[in-house]
Amino acid sequence: KVLDIIPYPAVLLSFQNVPYSDYQDDLATLNYFYQAQEEANSGLLTAPSDDYLKKSVLSRMVREKFISQATQELGLAVSQEEVDKEFNNLVSQAGNEEEITKTLKTLYNWDAAQFKEKVLKPYLLRIKLQEYLAESDEINAEAKQKAESVLSLLNKDEKSFEDLAKEYSEDTTAASGGDLGFFGKGDMVKEFEEAVFALEPGATSDIIKTRYGYHIIKLIEKVPASENSSEQLHAAHILIKSKDIDEWINEQLAKKKVIIFISEFEWKPKCGLVLAPSETCEQNDLFDFTGISQGGSNSVNTAE
């Protein structure tokens, strides 16, 4: 194909292009997916409009290109071994490789290699970037300062831990005063676990940093190990989250030159999306098509 030889761009980001042929391939994949869904569900699932699909593909391509550039500049990379390991994890969940390759072919007209390159590699790069952001005190200076302010309020003893959690904590436990329920060793991320197991009932920690952000932990009670169970702790926390990756990407993209070569659309830096010129950020309802979760709602439990 001519476009494979002369890579006409669909997107130009900081003088690096995303080939028009890639845009065509991704758009064809989405159309194939919706056609397969309509056939499998007897027309119960209606495909979005062509414009909707085009905007979604272009928006995702801009963000993935930025992540690729950013991780390269930061010296972050994903090896083929890591991609293969992630694929094997998915195979284990599906039962066998034949089942997952059959599903990929049926839904996307992809083989395993295409899935690894188009979905798993960008997904793992995104995770590495998120981990880098979470580790940076410079990027998270505002969050750290907020956590220190909350700890200062706690030490003044004017409000209870539960009330401060309800007011300031930034995860789903806030409504219940930060209550995490009971858990044992291996259930929480390493830094959190080390801190909470060192506490005595009723005591609170200093600020503990994990990949999720800055925690202040209160140990409520310890249940000693028995014949049938290991030691269990009951704790609560106040979490001030690290910089959200999408928020950071939008901030950085707002400083970049983004050119869309598909004539009916343009880049909207305010919301970090590709939209029609007449559309506003408030009117859009685009979503991520990768189909891979970016993480659960509990911000201290570990699946590792």
Coordinates of C-alpha atoms in Angstrom, one line a residue:
K1 CA 0.0 0.0 0.0
V2 CA 1.2 3.5 -0.8
L3 CA 0.5 4.7 2.8
D4 CA 2.9 2.0 4.1
I5 CA 5.7 3.4 1.9
I6 CA 4.9 7.1 2.4
P7 CA 3.7 7.4 6.0
Y8 CA 1.2 10.3 5.7
P9 CA 0.4 11.3 9.3
A10 CA -3.0 11.2 11.0
V11 CA -1.5 13.0 14.0
L12 CA 1.6 15.1 14.6
L13 CA 2.8 15.4 18.2
S14 CA 5.9 17.4 18.9
F15 CA 7.1 16.8 15.3
Q16 CA 6.6 13.0 15.6
N17 CA 3.8 11.5 13.5
V18 CA 1.3 8.8 14.0
P19 CA 0.8 7.2 10.5
Y20 CA -2.5 7.5 8.8
S21 CA -2.3 3.7 8.1
D22 CA -2.3 3.1 11.9
Y23 CA -5.4 5.2 12.2
Q24 CA -7.1 3.2 9.4
D25 CA -6.1 -0.1 11.0
D26 CA -7.4 0.9 14.4
L27 CA -10.7 2.3 13.0
A28 CA -11.1 -1.0 11.0
T29 CA -10.6 -3.0 14.2
L30 CA -13.3 -1.0 16.0
N31 CA -15.7 -1.4 13.2
Y32 CA -15.0 -5.1 13.1
F33 CA -15.6 -5.4 16.8
Y34 CA -19.0 -3.7 16.7
Q35 CA -20.0 -5.7 13.7
A36 CA -19.0 -8.9 15.5
Q37 CA -21.0 -7.8 18.6
E38 CA -24.1 -7.0 16.6
E39 CA -24.0 -10.4 14.9
A40 CA -23.4 -12.2 18.2
N41 CA -26.2 -10.3 20.0
S42 CA -28.7 -10.2 17.2
G43 CA -28.5 -6.5 16.8
L44 CA -29.0 -5.7 20.5
L45 CA -25.8 -3.7 20.6
T46 CA -25.8 -0.6 18.4
A47 CA -22.4 0.6 17.1
P48 CA -21.5 4.3 17.8
S49 CA -21.5 6.7 14.9
D50 CA -18.5 6.9 12.6
D51 CA -17.6 10.3 13.9
Y52 CA -17.6 9.0 17.5
L53 CA -15.3 6.1 16.6
K54 CA -12.9 8.3 14.6
K55 CA -12.7 10.8 17.5
S56 CA -12.1 8.0 20.0
V57 CA -9.4 6.4 17.9
L58 CA -7.6 9.7 17.3
S59 CA -7.8 10.7 21.0
R60 CA -6.3 7.4 22.1
M61 CA -3.6 7.6 19.5
V62 CA -2.5 11.1 20.7
R63 CA -2.3 9.9 24.3
E64 CA -0.5 6.7 23.5
K65 CA 2.0 8.6 21.3
F66 CA 2.6 11.1 24.2
I67 CA 3.1 8.2 26.7
S68 CA 5.6 6.6 24.3
Q69 CA 7.5 9.9 24.0
A70 CA 7.4 10.6 27.7
T71 CA 8.5 7.1 28.8
Q72 CA 11.3 7.2 26.3
E73 CA 12.5 10.5 27.6
L74 CA 12.3 9.2 31.2
G75 CA 14.2 6.0 30.3
L76 CA 11.2 3.8 31.0
A77 CA 10.7 0.8 28.7
V78 CA 8.7 -2.4 28.5
S79 CA 10.5 -5.6 27.4
Q80 CA 9.1 -8.3 25.3
E81 CA 9.4 -10.6 28.3
E82 CA 7.1 -8.3 30.3
V83 CA 4.6 -8.2 27.5
D84 CA 4.7 -12.0 27.2
K85 CA 4.3 -12.4 30.9
E86 CA 1.2 -10.2 30.9
F87 CA -0.3 -12.2 28.0
N88 CA 0.4 -15.5 29.9
N89 CA -1.5 -14.1 32.9
L90 CA -4.5 -13.4 30.7
V91 CA -4.2 -16.9 29.2
S92 CA -4.2 -18.3 32.8
Q93 CA -7.4 -16.4 33.6
A94 CA -9.0 -17.5 30.3
G95 CA -8.1 -21.1 30.8
N96 CA -5.9 -21.7 27.7
E97 CA -4.2 -19.9 24.9
E98 CA -6.5 -21.4 22.3
E99 CA -9.5 -19.8 23.9
I100 CA -8.0 -16.3 24.1
T101 CA -6.6 -16.4 20.5
K102 CA -10.1 -17.5 19.3
T103 CA -11.7 -14.6 21.1
L104 CA -9.2 -12.1 19.7
K105 CA -9.8 -13.4 16.2
T106 CA -13.6 -13.4 16.7
L107 CA -13.9 -9.9 18.2
Y108 CA -11.0 -8.0 16.7
N109 CA -9.6 -10.0 13.8
W110 CA -6.3 -10.0 15.6
D111 CA -3.7 -12.6 16.4
A112 CA -1.8 -12.8 19.7
A113 CA 1.1 -10.7 18.3
Q114 CA -1.1 -7.8 17.3
F115 CA -2.9 -7.9 20.7
K116 CA 0.4 -7.7 22.5
E117 CA 1.7 -4.8 20.4
K118 CA -1.5 -2.8 20.2
V119 CA -3.0 -3.3 23.6
L120 CA -0.6 -4.9 26.2
K121 CA 2.5 -2.9 25.4
P122 CA 0.8 0.5 25.7
Y123 CA -1.0 -0.7 28.8
L124 CA 2.3 -1.7 30.5
L125 CA 3.9 1.5 29.4
R126 CA 1.1 3.4 31.0
I127 CA 1.5 1.5 34.3
K128 CA 5.3 2.3 34.3
L129 CA 4.6 6.0 33.8
Q130 CA 2.0 5.9 36.6
E131 CA 4.5 4.3 38.9
Y132 CA 7.1 6.9 38.0
L133 CA 4.6 9.7 38.7
A134 CA 3.7 8.2 42.0
E135 CA 7.3 8.0 43.1
S136 CA 8.1 11.6 42.3
D137 CA 7.9 14.0 45.3
E138 CA 8.4 16.9 42.9
I139 CA 5.4 16.0 40.8
N140 CA 3.4 15.2 43.9
A141 CA 4.5 18.2 46.0
E142 CA 0.9 19.5 46.3
A143 CA -0.4 16.2 47.5
K144 CA 2.4 15.8 50.0
Q145 CA 1.8 19.3 51.4
K146 CA -1.9 18.4 51.7
A147 CA -1.1 15.2 53.6
E148 CA 1.2 17.1 55.9
S149 CA -1.6 19.6 56.6
V150 CA -4.0 16.8 57.4
L151 CA -1.5 15.2 59.8
S152 CA -1.0 18.6 61.5
L153 CA -4.8 18.8 62.0
L154 CA -4.8 15.3 63.4
N155 CA -2.0 16.1 65.9
K156 CA -4.0 19.1 67.1
D157 CA -6.6 16.7 68.3
E158 CA -9.5 19.0 67.4
K159 CA -11.1 16.5 65.0
S160 CA -11.3 12.7 65.1
F161 CA -9.4 10.5 62.7
E162 CA -12.8 9.4 61.3
D163 CA -14.0 12.9 60.7
L164 CA -10.7 14.0 59.0
A165 CA -10.9 10.9 56.8
K166 CA -14.4 11.8 55.8
E167 CA -13.4 15.3 55.0
Y168 CA -10.0 14.8 53.3
S169 CA -9.4 11.2 52.2
E170 CA -9.5 10.7 48.5
D171 CA -10.5 7.0 48.1
T172 CA -13.7 5.0 48.4
T173 CA -13.2 4.4 52.2
A174 CA -13.7 8.1 53.0
A175 CA -17.4 7.7 53.5
S176 CA -16.8 5.2 56.3
G177 CA -14.1 7.3 58.0
G178 CA -11.3 5.5 56.2
D179 CA -12.2 2.1 57.5
L180 CA -10.4 -0.7 55.7
G181 CA -11.9 -3.6 57.6
F182 CA -9.8 -6.6 58.5
F183 CA -6.7 -7.9 56.6
G184 CA -3.6 -10.0 57.1
K185 CA -0.1 -10.1 55.9
G186 CA 0.3 -10.0 52.2
D187 CA -3.1 -8.2 51.6
M188 CA -1.6 -4.7 51.4
V189 CA 1.2 -3.1 49.5
K190 CA 4.6 -3.5 51.1
E191 CA 5.1 0.1 52.5
F192 CA 1.6 0.2 54.0
E193 CA 1.9 -3.3 55.5
E194 CA 5.2 -2.5 57.2
A195 CA 3.8 0.6 58.7
V196 CA 0.5 -0.8 60.0
F197 CA 2.0 -3.9 61.5
A198 CA 4.5 -1.8 63.5
L199 CA 1.6 0.2 65.2
E200 CA -0.1 -0.6 68.4
P201 CA -4.0 -0.4 68.6
G202 CA -5.2 3.1 68.8
A203 CA -1.9 4.6 67.4
T204 CA -1.6 6.5 64.1
S205 CA 1.3 6.5 61.7
D206 CA 3.3 9.4 60.2
I207 CA 2.8 9.9 56.5
I208 CA 3.4 6.7 54.6
K209 CA 4.1 6.9 50.9
T210 CA 3.0 4.1 48.5
R211 CA 2.4 4.0 44.8
Y212 CA -1.1 5.2 45.4
G213 CA -0.2 8.4 47.3
Y214 CA 0.3 9.6 50.9
H215 CA -1.4 7.6 53.7
I216 CA -2.0 8.4 57.4
I217 CA -2.9 5.1 59.1
K218 CA -4.7 4.3 62.3
L219 CA -4.6 0.8 63.7
I220 CA -8.0 0.0 65.4
E221 CA -7.4 -3.5 66.7
K222 CA -5.3 -6.6 66.3
V223 CA -6.7 -10.1 66.3
P224 CA -4.0 -12.7 67.3
A225 CA -3.4 -15.7 65.1
S226 CA -5.3 -18.9 65.9
E227 CA -5.3 -22.4 64.6
N228 CA -7.5 -21.5 61.7
S229 CA -6.2 -18.1 60.7
S230 CA -3.2 -15.8 60.8
E231 CA -3.0 -12.5 62.7
Q232 CA -5.6 -10.0 61.4
L233 CA -5.5 -6.3 61.7
H234 CA -8.4 -3.8 61.6
A235 CA -7.2 -0.4 60.4
A236 CA -8.3 2.9 58.8
H237 CA -6.4 5.4 56.7
I238 CA -6.5 8.8 55.2
L239 CA -5.2 8.8 51.6
I240 CA -4.1 11.9 49.6
K241 CA -3.6 10.5 46.1
S242 CA -0.6 10.9 43.9
K243 CA -0.9 12.9 40.7
D244 CA -3.5 11.2 38.5
I245 CA -1.9 10.0 35.3
D246 CA -4.6 11.4 33.0
E247 CA -4.5 14.7 34.8
W248 CA -0.7 14.8 34.3
I249 CA -1.0 13.8 30.7
N250 CA -3.5 16.5 30.0
E251 CA -1.3 19.1 31.7
Q252 CA 1.7 18.0 29.6
L253 CA -0.2 17.8 26.3
A254 CA -1.5 21.3 26.8
K255 CA 2.1 22.5 26.4
K256 CA 2.6 20.4 23.2
K257 CA 1.9 21.1 19.6
V258 CA -0.8 18.6 18.5
I259 CA -1.9 18.7 14.8
I260 CA -4.8 16.5 13.6
F261 CA -4.7 15.8 9.8
I262 CA -8.2 14.4 9.6
S263 CA -9.9 17.5 8.3
E264 CA -13.2 17.3 10.2
F265 CA -11.6 17.2 13.7
E266 CA -9.2 19.2 15.8
W267 CA -7.3 18.8 19.1
K268 CA -9.0 20.3 22.2
P269 CA -6.2 20.9 24.8
K270 CA -8.7 21.9 27.5
C271 CA -9.9 18.3 27.8
G272 CA -7.1 16.4 25.9
L273 CA -9.4 15.0 23.3
V274 CA -10.0 15.1 19.5
L275 CA -13.4 16.6 18.8
A276 CA -15.3 18.4 16.0
P277 CA -14.5 22.1 15.9
S278 CA -18.1 23.0 17.1
E279 CA -18.0 20.5 20.0
T280 CA -16.9 21.5 23.6
C281 CA -15.3 19.4 26.2
E282 CA -18.5 19.3 28.2
Q283 CA -20.4 17.8 25.3
N284 CA -18.0 14.8 24.8
D285 CA -18.6 11.3 26.1
L286 CA -15.6 9.5 24.7
F287 CA -14.2 6.5 26.6
D288 CA -11.3 4.1 26.5
F289 CA -11.5 1.3 24.0
T290 CA -8.6 -0.8 25.3
G291 CA -10.9 -3.0 27.4
I292 CA -8.3 -3.4 30.1
S293 CA -8.9 -2.1 33.6
Q294 CA -6.5 0.5 34.9
G295 CA -6.9 -0.6 38.5
G296 CA -9.5 -1.3 41.1
S297 CA -11.2 1.1 43.5
N298 CA -9.3 -0.1 46.7
S299 CA -6.1 1.9 46.9
V300 CA -4.0 -0.1 49.3
N301 CA -4.8 -3.8 48.5
T302 CA -2.3 -5.5 46.4
A303 CA -2.8 -8.1 43.8
E304 CA 0.9 -9.0 43.6

